[in-house]
Short mmCIF file of C-alpha atoms and ligand atoms in Angstrom, two decimals:
data_model
loop_
_atom_site.label_atom_id
_atom_site.label_comp_id
_atom_site.label_asym_id
_atom_site.label_seq_id
_atom_site.Cartn_x
_atom_site.Cartn_y
_atom_site.Cartn_z
CA MET A 195 29.07 -18.42 -32.01
CA LYS A 196 28.02 -15.60 -29.70
CA ARG A 197 29.41 -15.59 -26.19
CA GLY A 198 28.48 -13.86 -22.96
CA LEU A 199 25.64 -11.37 -22.77
CA LYS A 200 25.61 -11.03 -26.56
CA LYS A 201 23.75 -14.31 -26.81
CA LEU A 202 20.77 -12.93 -24.89
CA THR A 203 17.75 -11.37 -26.55
CA PRO A 204 16.99 -7.69 -25.75
CA LYS A 205 14.10 -8.92 -23.59
CA GLU A 206 16.34 -11.26 -21.57
CA LEU A 207 18.91 -8.50 -21.22
CA SER A 208 16.34 -6.00 -19.97
CA LYS A 209 15.12 -8.53 -17.39
CA LEU A 210 18.51 -8.39 -15.72
CA ASN A 211 18.02 -4.77 -14.73
CA ILE A 212 14.50 -4.38 -13.35
CA ILE A 213 14.45 -1.91 -10.45
CA VAL A 214 11.62 -1.42 -7.95
CA ASN A 215 11.88 1.32 -5.32
CA GLY A 216 15.61 1.62 -5.87
CA LYS A 217 16.22 -2.11 -5.39
CA VAL A 218 17.45 -4.38 -8.14
CA VAL A 219 14.95 -7.17 -8.73
CA ARG A 220 16.57 -10.55 -9.23
CA SER A 221 13.50 -12.74 -9.24
CA PHE A 222 10.16 -11.53 -7.86
CA TYR A 223 8.60 -8.35 -6.47
CA SER A 224 5.31 -7.45 -4.84
CA ASP A 225 2.71 -4.76 -5.50
CA ASP A 226 3.74 -3.05 -2.23
CA GLY A 227 7.32 -2.73 -3.42
CA ASP A 228 9.06 -5.60 -1.64
CA VAL A 229 11.77 -7.29 -3.65
CA MET A 230 13.07 -10.85 -3.57
CA ALA A 231 16.59 -10.26 -4.73
CA SER A 232 17.76 -13.80 -5.40
CA PRO A 233 18.04 -15.26 -8.91
CA SER A 234 17.41 -18.74 -7.56
CA PRO A 235 15.24 -18.51 -4.45
CA THR A 236 14.55 -21.65 -2.49
CA TYR A 237 11.06 -22.99 -2.14
CA LYS A 238 11.00 -21.76 1.48
CA GLN A 239 11.96 -18.21 0.46
CA MET A 240 9.33 -18.20 -2.25
CA LYS A 241 6.64 -19.53 0.04
CA SER A 242 7.32 -16.94 2.72
CA PHE A 243 7.36 -14.17 0.13
CA ALA A 244 4.06 -15.44 -1.28
CA ASN A 245 2.52 -15.55 2.20
CA LYS A 246 3.54 -11.97 2.95
CA HIS A 247 2.25 -10.32 -0.21
CA LYS A 248 -1.06 -10.37 -1.97
CA ILE A 249 0.15 -9.74 -5.50
CA ILE A 250 3.50 -10.92 -6.78
CA TYR A 251 5.11 -10.10 -10.08
CA ALA A 252 7.80 -12.13 -11.79
CA LEU A 253 10.82 -10.62 -13.53
CA ASP A 254 8.97 -10.61 -16.82
CA GLY A 255 6.13 -8.57 -15.29
CA THR A 256 3.56 -11.35 -15.21
CA ILE A 257 1.47 -11.81 -12.08
CA VAL A 258 2.35 -14.97 -10.22
CA LYS A 259 -0.84 -16.80 -9.36
CA ARG A 260 0.49 -19.84 -7.60
CA MET A 261 3.88 -20.84 -6.27
CA PRO A 262 4.96 -24.33 -7.36
CA LEU A 263 5.37 -27.23 -4.95
CA GLY A 264 9.09 -27.83 -5.31
CA GLY A 265 11.61 -29.98 -7.13
CA ARG A 266 11.50 -29.94 -10.89
CA GLU A 267 8.34 -27.86 -10.91
CA LEU A 268 10.12 -25.12 -8.96
CA TYR A 269 13.07 -25.29 -11.35
CA LEU A 270 10.87 -24.87 -14.41
CA PHE A 271 8.94 -22.07 -12.71
CA ARG A 272 12.18 -20.12 -12.10
CA GLU A 273 13.34 -20.81 -15.64
CA HIS A 274 10.08 -19.48 -16.97
CA HIS A 275 9.67 -16.40 -14.78
CA GLY A 276 13.10 -15.58 -13.43
CA ILE A 277 16.69 -15.75 -14.51
CA SER A 278 17.12 -18.80 -16.72
CA THR A 279 20.14 -21.06 -16.93
CA LYS A 280 20.94 -19.44 -20.27
CA MET A 281 20.95 -16.02 -18.61
CA SER A 282 23.16 -17.07 -15.69
CA GLU A 283 25.54 -18.75 -18.12
CA ALA A 284 25.72 -15.62 -20.24
CA ILE A 285 26.56 -13.54 -17.14
CA ARG A 286 29.30 -15.99 -16.13
CA GLU A 287 30.82 -15.97 -19.62
CA GLU A 288 30.71 -12.18 -19.84
CA ALA A 289 32.48 -11.84 -16.48
CA MET A 290 35.17 -14.28 -17.61
CA MET A 291 35.95 -12.14 -20.65
CA LEU A 292 37.76 -9.80 -18.30
CA ASN A 293 41.17 -11.33 -18.97
CA ASP A 294 44.70 -10.10 -18.30
CA SER A 295 45.07 -8.49 -21.70
CA ILE A 296 41.95 -6.31 -21.24
CA LYS A 297 42.99 -5.49 -17.67
CA LYS A 298 46.35 -4.28 -18.93
CA LYS A 299 44.66 -2.08 -21.54
CA VAL A 300 42.52 -0.43 -18.84
CA PHE A 301 45.57 0.20 -16.63
CA ASP A 302 47.45 1.62 -19.64
CA ARG A 303 44.54 3.93 -20.39
CA ASP A 304 43.60 5.07 -16.86
CA GLY A 305 46.84 4.91 -14.90
CA LYS A 306 47.18 3.05 -11.64
CA LYS A 307 44.71 4.63 -9.23
CA CYS A 308 41.15 4.16 -8.01
CA ALA A 309 38.64 6.14 -10.11
CA VAL A 310 36.60 6.93 -6.99
CA CYS A 311 38.94 7.61 -4.05
CA GLY A 312 42.29 7.91 -5.81
CA SER A 313 43.94 5.13 -3.80
CA THR A 314 46.85 3.35 -5.47
CA GLU A 315 46.63 0.17 -3.42
CA LYS A 316 44.94 -3.18 -4.12
CA LEU A 317 43.58 -2.08 -7.49
CA CYS A 318 41.19 -4.12 -9.57
CA ILE A 319 39.13 -3.67 -12.71
CA ASP A 320 35.45 -2.92 -12.23
CA HIS A 321 32.52 -3.10 -14.63
CA ILE A 322 31.04 0.42 -14.43
CA PHE A 323 27.61 -1.04 -15.16
CA PRO A 324 27.64 -4.48 -13.52
CA VAL A 325 27.74 -7.63 -15.63
CA SER A 326 25.01 -9.19 -13.51
CA ARG A 327 22.70 -6.37 -14.62
CA GLY A 328 23.60 -6.52 -18.30
CA GLY A 329 26.89 -4.61 -18.47
CA PHE A 330 29.35 -5.73 -21.15
CA THR A 331 33.04 -6.47 -20.78
CA GLN A 332 34.27 -3.74 -23.09
CA MET A 333 36.67 -0.84 -22.64
CA ASP A 334 34.02 1.87 -22.22
CA ASN A 335 32.39 -0.10 -19.39
CA LEU A 336 35.58 -0.74 -17.42
CA GLN A 337 37.38 1.32 -14.79
CA ILE A 338 39.93 0.93 -12.03
CA LEU A 339 38.77 0.74 -8.42
CA CYS A 340 40.58 -0.11 -5.21
CA GLU A 341 39.45 -3.22 -3.40
CA LYS A 342 37.52 -1.21 -0.80
CA CYS A 343 35.53 0.86 -3.31
CA ASN A 344 34.94 -2.24 -5.44
CA ILE A 345 33.43 -4.16 -2.52
CA GLN A 346 31.28 -1.18 -1.53
CA LYS A 347 30.06 -0.64 -5.09
CA SER A 348 29.01 -4.28 -5.35
CA ASN A 349 26.36 -4.48 -8.09
CA MET A 350 25.45 -0.80 -8.05
CA ALA A 351 25.70 1.34 -11.17
CA MET A 352 27.98 4.39 -10.78
CA GLU A 353 25.15 6.90 -10.17
CA GLU A 354 23.76 4.63 -7.44
CA PHE A 355 27.21 4.25 -5.92
CA HIS A 356 27.78 8.02 -5.85
CA LEU A 357 24.43 8.46 -4.09
CA TRP A 358 25.28 5.65 -1.69
CA ARG A 359 28.59 7.35 -0.85
CA ILE A 360 26.86 10.68 -0.18
CA ASN A 361 24.30 8.95 2.03
CA HIS A 362 27.09 7.23 3.94
CA GLY A 363 29.07 10.43 4.41
CA LYS A 364 31.99 9.41 2.19
CA THR A 365 33.66 12.46 0.75
CA ASP A 366 37.23 11.31 0.05
ZN1 ZN B 1840 38.86 3.55 -3.96
#
């Protein structure tokens, strides 16, 4: 049986990485470029987003005509247009594949320092392309970062993180 992100279809996988105006879309976005970056927005969040924007697109690119009323209807609506339970599960499983044996392999390959700032303290293994956006737990997508760089990088891809660092005056 397939585990992790491998059990998603290419369409589901591509949904995890929709970007509008430099922002990662987690659920819905508007024609004027606003992004609702929550995979499971509450009814209140959805309603306020719907009130603010004339045209709203769902993750799958369809135009959202009407926000649901709540409860089960809201759940099904998210499942249909946003990140489904299957997709969240796949992300969780993929993240959990980062076990001690893989971590050791990455340390053996890369040495014991942060790939960005060179620090040798509080090191952890980072997914170069984030799992939450469709990045796999495999050797060529893993690197060593210190805790500080890892927190700053959050769910950015490396190119985005390098840009972020330049914009924030980080040169170390
Ligand atoms: Zn670092």
